[in-house]
PDB file of C-alpha atoms in Angstrom:
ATOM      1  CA  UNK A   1      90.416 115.009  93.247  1.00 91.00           C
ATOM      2  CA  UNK A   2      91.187 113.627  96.530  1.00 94.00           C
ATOM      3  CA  UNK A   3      93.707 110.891  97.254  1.00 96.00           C
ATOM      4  CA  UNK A   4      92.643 107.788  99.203  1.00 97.00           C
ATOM      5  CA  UNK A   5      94.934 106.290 102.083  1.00 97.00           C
ATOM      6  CA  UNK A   6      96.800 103.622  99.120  1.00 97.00           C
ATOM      7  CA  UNK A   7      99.113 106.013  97.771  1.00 96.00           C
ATOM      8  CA  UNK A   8      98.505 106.274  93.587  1.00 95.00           C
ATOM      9  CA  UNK A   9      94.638 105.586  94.262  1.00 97.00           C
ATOM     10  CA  UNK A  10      92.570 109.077  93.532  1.00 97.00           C
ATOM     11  CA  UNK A  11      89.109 109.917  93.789  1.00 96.00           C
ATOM     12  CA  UNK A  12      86.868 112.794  91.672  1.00 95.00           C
ATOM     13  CA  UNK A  13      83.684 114.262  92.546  1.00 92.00           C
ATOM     14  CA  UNK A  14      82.652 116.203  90.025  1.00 90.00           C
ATOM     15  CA  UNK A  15      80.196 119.083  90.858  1.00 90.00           C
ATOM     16  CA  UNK A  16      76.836 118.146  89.134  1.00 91.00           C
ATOM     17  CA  UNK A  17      74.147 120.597  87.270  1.00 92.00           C
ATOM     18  CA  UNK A  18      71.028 119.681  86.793  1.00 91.00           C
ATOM     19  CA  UNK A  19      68.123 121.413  85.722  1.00 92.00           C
ATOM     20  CA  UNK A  20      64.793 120.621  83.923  1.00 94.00           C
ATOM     21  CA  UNK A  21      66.631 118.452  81.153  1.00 93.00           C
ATOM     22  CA  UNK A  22      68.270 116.357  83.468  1.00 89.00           C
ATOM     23  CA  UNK A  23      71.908 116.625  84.277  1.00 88.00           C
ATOM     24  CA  UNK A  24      75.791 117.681  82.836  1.00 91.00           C
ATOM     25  CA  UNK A  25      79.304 117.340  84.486  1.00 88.00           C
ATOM     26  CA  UNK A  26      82.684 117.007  83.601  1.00 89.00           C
ATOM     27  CA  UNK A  27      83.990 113.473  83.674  1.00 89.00           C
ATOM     28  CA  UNK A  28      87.217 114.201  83.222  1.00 91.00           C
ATOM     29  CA  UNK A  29      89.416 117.314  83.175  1.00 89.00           C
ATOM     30  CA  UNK A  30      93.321 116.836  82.145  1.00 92.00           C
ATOM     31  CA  UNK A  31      94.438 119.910  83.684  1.00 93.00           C
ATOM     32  CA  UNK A  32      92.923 119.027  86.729  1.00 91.00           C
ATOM     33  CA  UNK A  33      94.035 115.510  86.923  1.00 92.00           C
ATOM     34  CA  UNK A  34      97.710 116.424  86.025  1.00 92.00           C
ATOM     35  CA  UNK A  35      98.062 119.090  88.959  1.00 92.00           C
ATOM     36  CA  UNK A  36      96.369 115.963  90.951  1.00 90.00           C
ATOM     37  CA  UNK A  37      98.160 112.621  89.999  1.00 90.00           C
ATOM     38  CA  UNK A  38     101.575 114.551  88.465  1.00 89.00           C
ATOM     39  CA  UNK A  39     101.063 113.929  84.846  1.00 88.00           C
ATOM     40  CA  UNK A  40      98.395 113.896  82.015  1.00 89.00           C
ATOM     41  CA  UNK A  41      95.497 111.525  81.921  1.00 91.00           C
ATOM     42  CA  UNK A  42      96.936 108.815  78.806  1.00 90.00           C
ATOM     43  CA  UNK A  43      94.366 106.932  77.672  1.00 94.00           C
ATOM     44  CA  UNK A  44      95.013 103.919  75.604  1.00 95.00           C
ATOM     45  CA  UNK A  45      91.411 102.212  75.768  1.00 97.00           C
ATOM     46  CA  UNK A  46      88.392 102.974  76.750  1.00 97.00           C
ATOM     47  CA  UNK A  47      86.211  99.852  78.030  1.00 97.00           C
ATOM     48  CA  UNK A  48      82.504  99.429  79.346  1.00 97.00           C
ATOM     49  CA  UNK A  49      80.849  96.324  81.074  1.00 97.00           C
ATOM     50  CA  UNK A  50      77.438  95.976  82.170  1.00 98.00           C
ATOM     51  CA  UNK A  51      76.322  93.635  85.534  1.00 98.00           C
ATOM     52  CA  UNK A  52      74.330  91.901  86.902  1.00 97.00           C
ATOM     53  CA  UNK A  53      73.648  92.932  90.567  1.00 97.00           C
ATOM     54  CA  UNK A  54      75.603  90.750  93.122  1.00 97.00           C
ATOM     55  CA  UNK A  55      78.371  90.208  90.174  1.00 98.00           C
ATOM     56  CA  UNK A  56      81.689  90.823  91.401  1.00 98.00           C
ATOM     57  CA  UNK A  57      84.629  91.507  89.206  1.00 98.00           C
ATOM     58  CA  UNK A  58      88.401  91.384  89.829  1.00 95.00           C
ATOM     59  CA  UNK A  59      90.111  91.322  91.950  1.00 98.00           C
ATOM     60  CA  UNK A  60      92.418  92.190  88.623  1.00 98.00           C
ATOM     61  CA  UNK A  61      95.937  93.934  87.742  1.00 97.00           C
ATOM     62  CA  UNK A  62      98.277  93.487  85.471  1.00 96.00           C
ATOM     63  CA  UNK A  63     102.330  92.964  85.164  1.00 96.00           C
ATOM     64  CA  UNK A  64     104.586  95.978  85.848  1.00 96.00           C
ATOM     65  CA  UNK A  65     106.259  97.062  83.317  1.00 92.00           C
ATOM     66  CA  UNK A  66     104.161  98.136  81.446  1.00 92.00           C
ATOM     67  CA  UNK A  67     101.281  98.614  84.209  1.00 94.00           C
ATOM     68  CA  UNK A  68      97.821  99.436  83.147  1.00 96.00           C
ATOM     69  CA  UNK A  69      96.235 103.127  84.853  1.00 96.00           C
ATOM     70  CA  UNK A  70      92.508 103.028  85.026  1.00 97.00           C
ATOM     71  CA  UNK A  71      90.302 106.165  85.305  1.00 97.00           C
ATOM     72  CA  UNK A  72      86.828 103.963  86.461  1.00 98.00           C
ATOM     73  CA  UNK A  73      82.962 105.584  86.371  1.00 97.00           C
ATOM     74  CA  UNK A  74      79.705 104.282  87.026  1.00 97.00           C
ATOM     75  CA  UNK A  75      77.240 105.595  84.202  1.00 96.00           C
ATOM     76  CA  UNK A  76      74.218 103.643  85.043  1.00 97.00           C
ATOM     77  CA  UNK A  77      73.052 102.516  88.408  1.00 97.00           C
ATOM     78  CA  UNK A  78      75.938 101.662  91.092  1.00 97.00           C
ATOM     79  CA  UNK A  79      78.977  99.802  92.780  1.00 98.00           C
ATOM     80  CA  UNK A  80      81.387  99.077  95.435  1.00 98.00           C
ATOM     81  CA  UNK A  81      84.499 100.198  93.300  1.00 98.00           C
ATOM     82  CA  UNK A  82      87.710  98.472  95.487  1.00 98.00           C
ATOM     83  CA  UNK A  83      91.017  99.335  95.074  1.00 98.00           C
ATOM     84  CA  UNK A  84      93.753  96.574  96.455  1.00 98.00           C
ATOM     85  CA  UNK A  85      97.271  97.550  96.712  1.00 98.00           C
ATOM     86  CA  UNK A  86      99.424  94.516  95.432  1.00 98.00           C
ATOM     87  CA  UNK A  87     102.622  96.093  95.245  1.00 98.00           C
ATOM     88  CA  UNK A  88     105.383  94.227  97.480  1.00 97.00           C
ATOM     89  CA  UNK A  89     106.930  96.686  99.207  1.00 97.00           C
ATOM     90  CA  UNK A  90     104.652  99.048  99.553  1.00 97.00           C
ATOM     91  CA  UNK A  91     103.706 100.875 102.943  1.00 97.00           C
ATOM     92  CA  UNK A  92     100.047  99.805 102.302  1.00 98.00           C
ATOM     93  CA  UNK A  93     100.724  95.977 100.918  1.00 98.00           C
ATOM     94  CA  UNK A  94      97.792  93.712 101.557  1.00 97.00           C
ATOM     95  CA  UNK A  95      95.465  96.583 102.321  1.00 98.00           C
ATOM     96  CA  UNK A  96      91.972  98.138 100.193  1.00 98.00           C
ATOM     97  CA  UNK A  97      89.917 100.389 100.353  1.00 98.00           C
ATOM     98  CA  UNK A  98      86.415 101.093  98.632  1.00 98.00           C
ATOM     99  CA  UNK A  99      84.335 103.973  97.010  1.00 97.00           C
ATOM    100  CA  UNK A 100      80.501 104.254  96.088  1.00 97.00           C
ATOM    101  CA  UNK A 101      80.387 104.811  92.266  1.00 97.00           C
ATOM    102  CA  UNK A 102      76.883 106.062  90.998  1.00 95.00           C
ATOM    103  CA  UNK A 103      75.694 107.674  87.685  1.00 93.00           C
ATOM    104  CA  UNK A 104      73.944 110.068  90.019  1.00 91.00           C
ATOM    105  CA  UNK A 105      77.101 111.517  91.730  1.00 93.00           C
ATOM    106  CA  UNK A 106      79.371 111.086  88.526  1.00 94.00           C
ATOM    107  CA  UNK A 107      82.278 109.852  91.041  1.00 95.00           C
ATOM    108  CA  UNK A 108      85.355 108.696  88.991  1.00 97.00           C
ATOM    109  CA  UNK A 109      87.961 106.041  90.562  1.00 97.00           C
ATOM    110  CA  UNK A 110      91.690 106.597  89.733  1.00 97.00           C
ATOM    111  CA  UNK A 111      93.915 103.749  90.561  1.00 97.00           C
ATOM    112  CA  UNK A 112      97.732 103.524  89.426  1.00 96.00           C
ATOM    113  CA  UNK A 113      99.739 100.871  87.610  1.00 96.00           C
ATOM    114  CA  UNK A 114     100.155  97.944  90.326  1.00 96.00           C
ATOM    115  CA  UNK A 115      97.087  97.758  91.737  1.00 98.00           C
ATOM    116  CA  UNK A 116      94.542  95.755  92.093  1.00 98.00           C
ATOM    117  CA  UNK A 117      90.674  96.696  90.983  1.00 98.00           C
ATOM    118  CA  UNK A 118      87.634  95.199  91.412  1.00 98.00           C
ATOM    119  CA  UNK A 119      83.280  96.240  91.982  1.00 98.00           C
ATOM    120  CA  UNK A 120      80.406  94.567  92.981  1.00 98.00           C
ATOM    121  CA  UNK A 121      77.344  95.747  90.847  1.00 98.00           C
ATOM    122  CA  UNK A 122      74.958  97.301  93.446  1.00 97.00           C
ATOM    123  CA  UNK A 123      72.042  97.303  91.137  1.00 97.00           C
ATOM    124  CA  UNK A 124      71.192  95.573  87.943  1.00 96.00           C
ATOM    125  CA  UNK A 125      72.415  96.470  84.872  1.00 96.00           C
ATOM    126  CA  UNK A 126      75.280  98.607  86.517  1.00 98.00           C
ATOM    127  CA  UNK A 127      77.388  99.795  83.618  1.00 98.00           C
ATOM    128  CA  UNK A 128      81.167 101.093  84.440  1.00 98.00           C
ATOM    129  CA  UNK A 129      83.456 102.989  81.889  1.00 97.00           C
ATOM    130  CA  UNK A 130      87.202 102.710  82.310  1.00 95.00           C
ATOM    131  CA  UNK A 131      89.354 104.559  80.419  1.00 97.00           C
ATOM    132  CA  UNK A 132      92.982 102.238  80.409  1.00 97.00           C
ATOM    133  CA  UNK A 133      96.813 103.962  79.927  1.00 96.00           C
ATOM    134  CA  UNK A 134      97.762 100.738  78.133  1.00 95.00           C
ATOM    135  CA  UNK A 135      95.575  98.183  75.800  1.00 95.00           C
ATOM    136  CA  UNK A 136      94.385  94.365  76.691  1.00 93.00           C
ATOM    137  CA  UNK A 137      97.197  92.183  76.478  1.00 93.00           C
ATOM    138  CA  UNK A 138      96.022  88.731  77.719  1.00 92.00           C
ATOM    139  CA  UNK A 139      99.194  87.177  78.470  1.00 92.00           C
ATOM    140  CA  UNK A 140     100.039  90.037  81.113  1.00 95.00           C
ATOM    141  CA  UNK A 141      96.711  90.198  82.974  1.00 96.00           C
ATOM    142  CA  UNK A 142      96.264  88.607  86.036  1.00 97.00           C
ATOM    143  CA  UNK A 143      93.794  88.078  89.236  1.00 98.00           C
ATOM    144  CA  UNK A 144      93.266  87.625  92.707  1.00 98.00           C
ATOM    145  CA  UNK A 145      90.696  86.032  94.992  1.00 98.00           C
ATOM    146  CA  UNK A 146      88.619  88.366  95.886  1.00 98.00           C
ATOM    147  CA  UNK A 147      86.994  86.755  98.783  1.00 97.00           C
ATOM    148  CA  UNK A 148      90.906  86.160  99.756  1.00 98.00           C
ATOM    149  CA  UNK A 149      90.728  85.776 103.557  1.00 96.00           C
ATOM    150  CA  UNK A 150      93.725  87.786 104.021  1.00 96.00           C
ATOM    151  CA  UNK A 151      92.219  90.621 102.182  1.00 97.00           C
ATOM    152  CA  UNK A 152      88.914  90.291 104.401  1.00 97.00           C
ATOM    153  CA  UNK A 153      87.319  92.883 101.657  1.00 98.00           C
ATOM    154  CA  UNK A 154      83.579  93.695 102.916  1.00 97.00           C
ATOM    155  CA  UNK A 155      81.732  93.112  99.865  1.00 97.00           C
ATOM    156  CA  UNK A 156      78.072  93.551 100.067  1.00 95.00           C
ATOM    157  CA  UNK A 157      75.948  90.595 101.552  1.00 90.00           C
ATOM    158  CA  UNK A 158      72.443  90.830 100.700  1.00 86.00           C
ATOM    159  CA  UNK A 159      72.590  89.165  97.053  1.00 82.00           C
ATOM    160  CA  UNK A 160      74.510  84.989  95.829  1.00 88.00           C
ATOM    161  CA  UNK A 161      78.037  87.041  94.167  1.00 95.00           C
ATOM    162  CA  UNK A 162      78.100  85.927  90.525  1.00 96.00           C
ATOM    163  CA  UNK A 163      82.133  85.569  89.347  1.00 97.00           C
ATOM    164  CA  UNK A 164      83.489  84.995  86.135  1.00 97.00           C
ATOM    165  CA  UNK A 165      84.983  81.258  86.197  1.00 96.00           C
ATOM    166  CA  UNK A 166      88.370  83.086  85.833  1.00 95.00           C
ATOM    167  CA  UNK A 167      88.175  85.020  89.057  1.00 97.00           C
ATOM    168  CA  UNK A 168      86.593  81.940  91.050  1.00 97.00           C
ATOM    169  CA  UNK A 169      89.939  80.407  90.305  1.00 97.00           C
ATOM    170  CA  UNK A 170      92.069  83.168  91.166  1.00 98.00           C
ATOM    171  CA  UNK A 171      94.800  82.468  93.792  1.00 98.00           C
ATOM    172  CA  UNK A 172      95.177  83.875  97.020  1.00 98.00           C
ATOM    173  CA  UNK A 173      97.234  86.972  97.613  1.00 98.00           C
ATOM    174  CA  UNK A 174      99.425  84.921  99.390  1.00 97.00           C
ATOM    175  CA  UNK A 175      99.933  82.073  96.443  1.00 98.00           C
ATOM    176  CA  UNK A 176     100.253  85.020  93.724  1.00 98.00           C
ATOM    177  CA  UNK A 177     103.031  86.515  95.961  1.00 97.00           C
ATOM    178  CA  UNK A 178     104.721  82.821  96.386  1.00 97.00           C
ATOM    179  CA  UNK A 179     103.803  82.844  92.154  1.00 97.00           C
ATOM    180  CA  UNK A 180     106.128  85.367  91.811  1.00 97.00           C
ATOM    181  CA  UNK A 181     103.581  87.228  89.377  1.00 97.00           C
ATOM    182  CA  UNK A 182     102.673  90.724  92.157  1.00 98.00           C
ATOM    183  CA  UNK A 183     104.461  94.225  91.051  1.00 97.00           C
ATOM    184  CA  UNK A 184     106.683  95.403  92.867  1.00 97.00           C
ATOM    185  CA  UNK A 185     106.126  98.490  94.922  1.00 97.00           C
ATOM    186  CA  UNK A 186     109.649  99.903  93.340  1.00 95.00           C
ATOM    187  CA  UNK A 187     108.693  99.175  90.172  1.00 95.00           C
ATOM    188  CA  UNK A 188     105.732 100.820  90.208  1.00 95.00           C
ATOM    189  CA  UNK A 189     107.133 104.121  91.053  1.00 93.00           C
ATOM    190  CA  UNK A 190     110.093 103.966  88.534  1.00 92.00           C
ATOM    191  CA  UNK A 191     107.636 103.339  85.526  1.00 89.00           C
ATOM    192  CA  UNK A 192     106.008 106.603  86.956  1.00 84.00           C
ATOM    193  CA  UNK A 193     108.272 108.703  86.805  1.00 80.00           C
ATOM    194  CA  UNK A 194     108.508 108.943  90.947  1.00 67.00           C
ATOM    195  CA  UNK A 195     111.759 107.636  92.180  1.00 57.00           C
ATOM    196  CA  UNK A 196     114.888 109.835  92.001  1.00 55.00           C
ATOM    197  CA  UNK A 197     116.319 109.619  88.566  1.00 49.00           C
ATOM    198  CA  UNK A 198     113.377 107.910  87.180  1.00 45.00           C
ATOM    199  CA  UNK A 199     111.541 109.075  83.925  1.00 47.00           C
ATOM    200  CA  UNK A 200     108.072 108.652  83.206  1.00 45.00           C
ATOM    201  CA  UNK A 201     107.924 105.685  80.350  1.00 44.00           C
ATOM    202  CA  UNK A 202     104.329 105.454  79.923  1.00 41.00           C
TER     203      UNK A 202
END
């Protein structure tokens, strides 16, 4: 694992074996993750969607406490996985940064309570499995625009991006900030255990 440049954002490239069968990897290894992120992998739900190519999804988080962890594969075809750190106060506010996922490289996305995530499907029936540290709760989910100006992501251009009518209507980074409904960076890090003084709670 290998962390990206938005601090609580990891990525895993697994090593792949293939032979005449086809091919086997590890997904996921807990001992590995732990030395990696600083604790144990805690799943809470497990979740799969399949897409069309050209959909795009997110950009979505959730409120802090009690944050939602995602560990995020591709197991059929591809995507532009984006992370998007929403976190006022952070060092990194405002910024993202993306990662191929394939079923051919068995590249896993891990991203941290507080921030955002979103893909665009790369190829048809592109199907991602996330494992979740918390479970759905509708009332603290929320999303921003992912073709926010601000944010100036660079989705892919070659295919008409198909939203959910949820996302279309997402506000801005800037009107979910003046909302009031962004984590704070602070926050964030206290629920993880990684401010002085501060115990782990999920």
């Amino acid at each position: 694992m290998r962390p990206l440049s938005i601090e609580g954002a990891w990525v895993r490239t697994p090593a792949v074996h293939h032979d005449e069968r086809g091919s086997f990897h590890e997904w996921l290894r807990a001992d590995e993750f732990g030395e990696a992120v600083g604790h144990p992998p805690r799943p809470a739900q497990a979740n799969c969607s399949v897409s069309r190519k050209g959909t795009v999804r997110g950009i979505h988080f959730t409120d802090v406490p009690p944050g939602q962890a995602k560990y995020v594969s591709c197991v059929r075809g591809a995507v532009l996985d984006v992370v998007v750190d929403l976190r006022r106060g952070s060092p990194t506010y405002g910024t993202w940064e993306a990662v191929r996922l394939d079923a051919a490289e068995g590249t896993a996305l891990y991203l941290a309570e507080g921030l955002g995530h979103g893909f665009c499907a790369l190829t048809d029936d592109a199907t991602v499995v996330y494992l979740c540290s918390t479970g759905y709760q509708p009332l603290r989910e929320h999303a921003v625009d992912p073709f926010d100006a601000d944010l100036a992501i660079d989705w892919p251009q070659d295919t008409t991006p198909l939203l959910s009518p949820k996302d279309a209507a997402a506000p801005s980074l800037r009107e979910a900030e003046q909302q009031g409904i962004l984590p704070s960076y602070d926050d964030c890090l206290r629920l993880r255990g990684a401010l002085p003084g501060a115990e782990r709670t999920a």
